[in-house]
Amino acid sequence: MYIGRKSVFLGAVALIILGMIMGYTYTLLTEMFQDEERIEKEKAQDNNEGVLFNSFEPLAVAEPLQTTSETTTFIFERVYNLCGHNLVSYRSATPQEVGLSRKQVKDMYSSWDIKEFSASIVWLCERVDGYCPNHYVIKDNDGRIAICRPLEDGRGFYLIRQTSIDTAFLDADLQERVKEGWVVDSLEQVEQLVESWDS
């Protein structure tokens, strides 16, 4: 009888220890599986990001550097702030302009903005604080009336006709306008004004 109780007691202790070992093992295994699932999810997420990134790789490939050639057309557009007109001229690339990148063209034409750049067209635009060459300017030149036209780059005038009319004989307000540079739109207007002052 004593042996039976002892056996039961030892069996119960063994069961308790076995239960504790099984509980501990279960907890360890559960944590391990959770860690593995977490690692797998992170790998899957990394792979998905990689797939997403890889799907855009063709877009990320750098295009070959575009440069000008002998067949490149250069377009020069000037916008004149005082009259609102613009003049556009076209020409083929000069030998100095062949083989240039966008940055090299910008360095060469630093006062111009690049509106378009490709191997076939380079379109440059410049804003000018002045009038376009389609206007006439009546100015004082050494005390006499002179008819001028604005330079295309807006940095001055060129003389087209010097008159013998003395600016001192004009009214004070006309003298002031001529001193500042009286801008007119046509040669006919210039002729009318000059005739009225010459009479």
Short mmCIF file of C-alpha atoms in Angstrom, two decimals:
data_model
loop_
_atom_site.label_atom_id
_atom_site.label_comp_id
_atom_site.label_asym_id
_atom_site.label_seq_id
_atom_site.Cartn_x
_atom_site.Cartn_y
_atom_site.Cartn_z
CA MET A 1 0.00 0.00 0.00
CA TYR A 2 2.83 2.36 0.85
CA ILE A 3 4.44 1.65 -2.52
CA GLY A 4 1.18 2.49 -4.27
CA ARG A 5 0.96 5.91 -2.65
CA LYS A 6 4.54 6.62 -3.39
CA SER A 7 4.00 5.64 -7.02
CA VAL A 8 0.96 7.87 -7.26
CA PHE A 9 2.83 10.74 -5.71
CA LEU A 10 5.80 10.29 -8.06
CA GLY A 11 3.44 9.93 -11.00
CA ALA A 12 1.65 13.17 -10.06
CA VAL A 13 4.97 15.00 -9.68
CA ALA A 14 6.10 13.59 -13.02
CA LEU A 15 2.85 14.74 -14.62
CA ILE A 16 3.23 18.23 -13.15
CA ILE A 17 6.84 18.43 -14.39
CA LEU A 18 5.80 17.07 -17.78
CA GLY A 19 2.98 19.63 -17.96
CA MET A 20 5.38 22.44 -17.09
CA ILE A 21 7.86 21.24 -19.73
CA MET A 22 5.07 20.97 -22.29
CA GLY A 23 3.76 24.45 -21.39
CA TYR A 24 7.25 25.94 -21.60
CA THR A 25 7.90 24.18 -24.90
CA TYR A 26 4.55 25.33 -26.27
CA THR A 27 5.32 28.94 -25.32
CA LEU A 28 8.78 28.73 -26.90
CA LEU A 29 7.43 27.15 -30.06
CA THR A 30 4.63 29.74 -30.31
CA GLU A 31 7.12 32.61 -29.98
CA MET A 32 9.40 30.98 -32.55
CA PHE A 33 6.54 30.58 -35.03
CA GLN A 34 5.46 34.19 -34.46
CA ASP A 35 9.05 35.37 -35.03
CA GLU A 36 9.25 33.29 -38.21
CA GLU A 37 5.93 34.69 -39.44
CA ARG A 38 7.10 38.23 -38.70
CA ILE A 39 10.39 37.59 -40.56
CA GLU A 40 8.51 36.07 -43.51
CA LYS A 41 6.16 39.07 -43.64
CA GLU A 42 9.12 41.47 -43.62
CA LYS A 43 10.80 39.47 -46.38
CA ALA A 44 7.58 39.47 -48.40
CA GLN A 45 7.23 43.22 -47.90
CA ASP A 46 10.86 43.75 -48.93
CA ASN A 47 10.29 41.55 -51.97
CA ASN A 48 7.15 43.47 -52.88
CA GLU A 49 9.02 46.75 -52.57
CA GLY A 50 11.75 45.27 -54.70
CA VAL A 51 9.23 44.14 -57.29
CA LEU A 52 7.60 47.57 -57.23
CA PHE A 53 10.96 49.26 -57.55
CA ASN A 54 12.05 46.85 -60.26
CA SER A 55 8.84 47.50 -62.20
CA PHE A 56 9.91 51.15 -62.54
CA GLU A 57 13.50 50.39 -63.49
CA PRO A 58 12.95 51.01 -67.21
CA LEU A 59 11.78 54.55 -66.34
CA ALA A 60 14.80 55.13 -64.15
CA VAL A 61 17.28 54.27 -66.88
CA ALA A 62 19.06 57.46 -67.87
CA GLU A 63 18.42 58.61 -71.41
CA PRO A 64 21.47 59.13 -73.57
CA LEU A 65 22.80 62.67 -73.39
CA GLN A 66 21.27 64.74 -76.18
CA THR A 67 23.60 67.03 -78.07
CA THR A 68 23.30 69.38 -81.01
CA SER A 69 24.41 68.42 -84.52
CA GLU A 70 24.87 70.01 -87.94
CA THR A 71 21.15 69.51 -88.57
CA THR A 72 19.99 71.18 -85.34
CA THR A 73 17.82 74.26 -85.92
CA PHE A 74 18.47 77.13 -83.53
CA ILE A 75 15.44 79.35 -82.86
CA PHE A 76 16.08 82.74 -81.27
CA GLU A 77 13.02 84.51 -79.85
CA ARG A 78 13.25 88.00 -78.38
CA VAL A 79 10.33 89.43 -76.40
CA TYR A 80 10.39 93.24 -76.12
CA ASN A 81 8.92 94.47 -72.85
CA LEU A 82 8.16 98.07 -73.90
CA CYS A 83 6.16 97.28 -77.04
CA GLY A 84 5.10 93.69 -76.33
CA HIS A 85 6.30 92.46 -79.73
CA ASN A 86 8.47 89.45 -80.30
CA LEU A 87 10.91 88.66 -83.10
CA VAL A 88 11.84 85.11 -84.04
CA SER A 89 14.75 84.06 -86.20
CA TYR A 90 15.88 80.59 -87.32
CA ARG A 91 19.20 79.20 -88.45
CA SER A 92 21.22 75.99 -88.54
CA ALA A 93 23.84 75.27 -85.91
CA THR A 94 27.20 76.91 -86.52
CA PRO A 95 30.38 74.80 -86.23
CA GLN A 96 30.88 76.17 -82.68
CA GLU A 97 27.36 75.00 -81.72
CA VAL A 98 27.71 71.39 -82.92
CA GLY A 99 28.02 68.68 -80.25
CA LEU A 100 26.81 70.83 -77.34
CA SER A 101 24.76 69.56 -74.40
CA ARG A 102 21.92 71.57 -72.87
CA LYS A 103 24.25 72.89 -70.17
CA GLN A 104 26.87 73.94 -72.72
CA VAL A 105 24.23 75.79 -74.76
CA LYS A 106 23.06 77.53 -71.55
CA ASP A 107 26.65 78.52 -70.78
CA MET A 108 27.13 79.85 -74.33
CA TYR A 109 23.85 81.84 -74.25
CA SER A 110 23.70 82.76 -70.58
CA SER A 111 21.24 85.66 -70.98
CA TRP A 112 18.76 83.44 -72.83
CA ASP A 113 16.25 80.93 -71.43
CA ILE A 114 16.00 77.51 -73.08
CA LYS A 115 12.36 76.88 -74.08
CA GLU A 116 13.12 73.61 -75.87
CA PHE A 117 16.19 71.44 -76.27
CA SER A 118 16.53 68.37 -78.46
CA ALA A 119 18.87 67.03 -81.12
CA SER A 120 16.67 68.67 -83.77
CA ILE A 121 15.65 71.99 -82.14
CA VAL A 122 17.19 74.41 -79.67
CA TRP A 123 14.72 77.19 -78.88
CA LEU A 124 16.15 80.14 -76.97
CA CYS A 125 14.15 83.08 -75.58
CA GLU A 126 15.38 86.42 -74.28
CA ARG A 127 13.39 89.26 -72.68
CA VAL A 128 14.54 92.73 -73.75
CA ASP A 129 13.83 95.93 -71.80
CA GLY A 130 13.22 98.11 -74.83
CA TYR A 131 11.43 98.44 -78.16
CA CYS A 132 11.76 96.07 -81.11
CA PRO A 133 13.50 97.22 -84.32
CA ASN A 134 10.12 97.70 -86.04
CA HIS A 135 9.80 101.11 -84.35
CA TYR A 136 11.43 104.44 -85.10
CA VAL A 137 12.88 106.71 -82.45
CA ILE A 138 13.23 110.46 -82.88
CA LYS A 139 16.21 111.58 -80.80
CA ASP A 140 18.42 114.55 -80.16
CA ASN A 141 21.84 114.06 -81.74
CA ASP A 142 24.25 116.94 -81.04
CA GLY A 143 21.37 119.44 -80.92
CA ARG A 144 19.73 118.21 -84.14
CA ILE A 145 16.80 115.86 -84.80
CA ALA A 146 17.91 112.34 -85.68
CA ILE A 147 15.81 109.37 -86.75
CA CYS A 148 16.99 106.08 -85.29
CA ARG A 149 15.87 102.49 -84.92
CA PRO A 150 16.35 100.25 -81.88
CA LEU A 151 19.00 97.56 -82.15
CA GLU A 152 17.65 94.02 -82.15
CA ASP A 153 19.28 93.21 -78.80
CA GLY A 154 17.63 96.29 -77.26
CA ARG A 155 20.98 97.77 -76.22
CA GLY A 156 20.99 101.03 -78.12
CA PHE A 157 20.01 102.54 -81.47
CA TYR A 158 21.41 102.93 -84.94
CA LEU A 159 21.09 106.13 -86.92
CA ILE A 160 19.11 105.96 -90.15
CA ARG A 161 18.86 109.70 -90.87
CA GLN A 162 20.30 112.91 -89.47
CA THR A 163 18.22 116.05 -90.11
CA SER A 164 19.28 119.69 -90.03
CA ILE A 165 16.39 120.61 -87.69
CA ASP A 166 17.68 122.30 -84.54
CA THR A 167 15.97 120.92 -81.40
CA ALA A 168 16.23 124.36 -79.75
CA PHE A 169 13.41 125.64 -82.01
CA LEU A 170 10.96 123.00 -80.74
CA ASP A 171 8.46 123.66 -77.96
CA ALA A 172 9.72 122.73 -74.47
CA ASP A 173 7.48 119.63 -74.20
CA LEU A 174 8.59 118.43 -77.67
CA GLN A 175 12.22 119.02 -76.74
CA GLU A 176 11.71 116.85 -73.66
CA ARG A 177 10.09 114.04 -75.69
CA VAL A 178 12.89 114.14 -78.25
CA LYS A 179 15.50 114.17 -75.50
CA GLU A 180 13.95 111.02 -73.98
CA GLY A 181 13.52 109.42 -77.40
CA TRP A 182 10.14 109.76 -79.07
CA VAL A 183 9.02 106.31 -80.25
CA VAL A 184 6.76 106.11 -83.31
CA ASP A 185 5.45 103.09 -85.18
CA SER A 186 5.99 103.97 -88.83
CA LEU A 187 8.21 105.93 -91.17
CA GLU A 188 5.13 107.86 -92.37
CA GLN A 189 4.59 109.20 -88.84
CA VAL A 190 8.26 110.19 -88.68
CA GLU A 191 8.01 112.05 -92.02
CA GLN A 192 4.87 113.89 -90.91
CA LEU A 193 6.49 115.05 -87.67
CA VAL A 194 9.75 116.09 -89.36
CA GLU A 195 7.86 118.03 -92.06
CA SER A 196 5.80 119.86 -89.44
CA TRP A 197 8.96 120.90 -87.56
CA ASP A 198 10.89 121.83 -90.72
CA SER A 199 8.29 124.29 -91.98
#
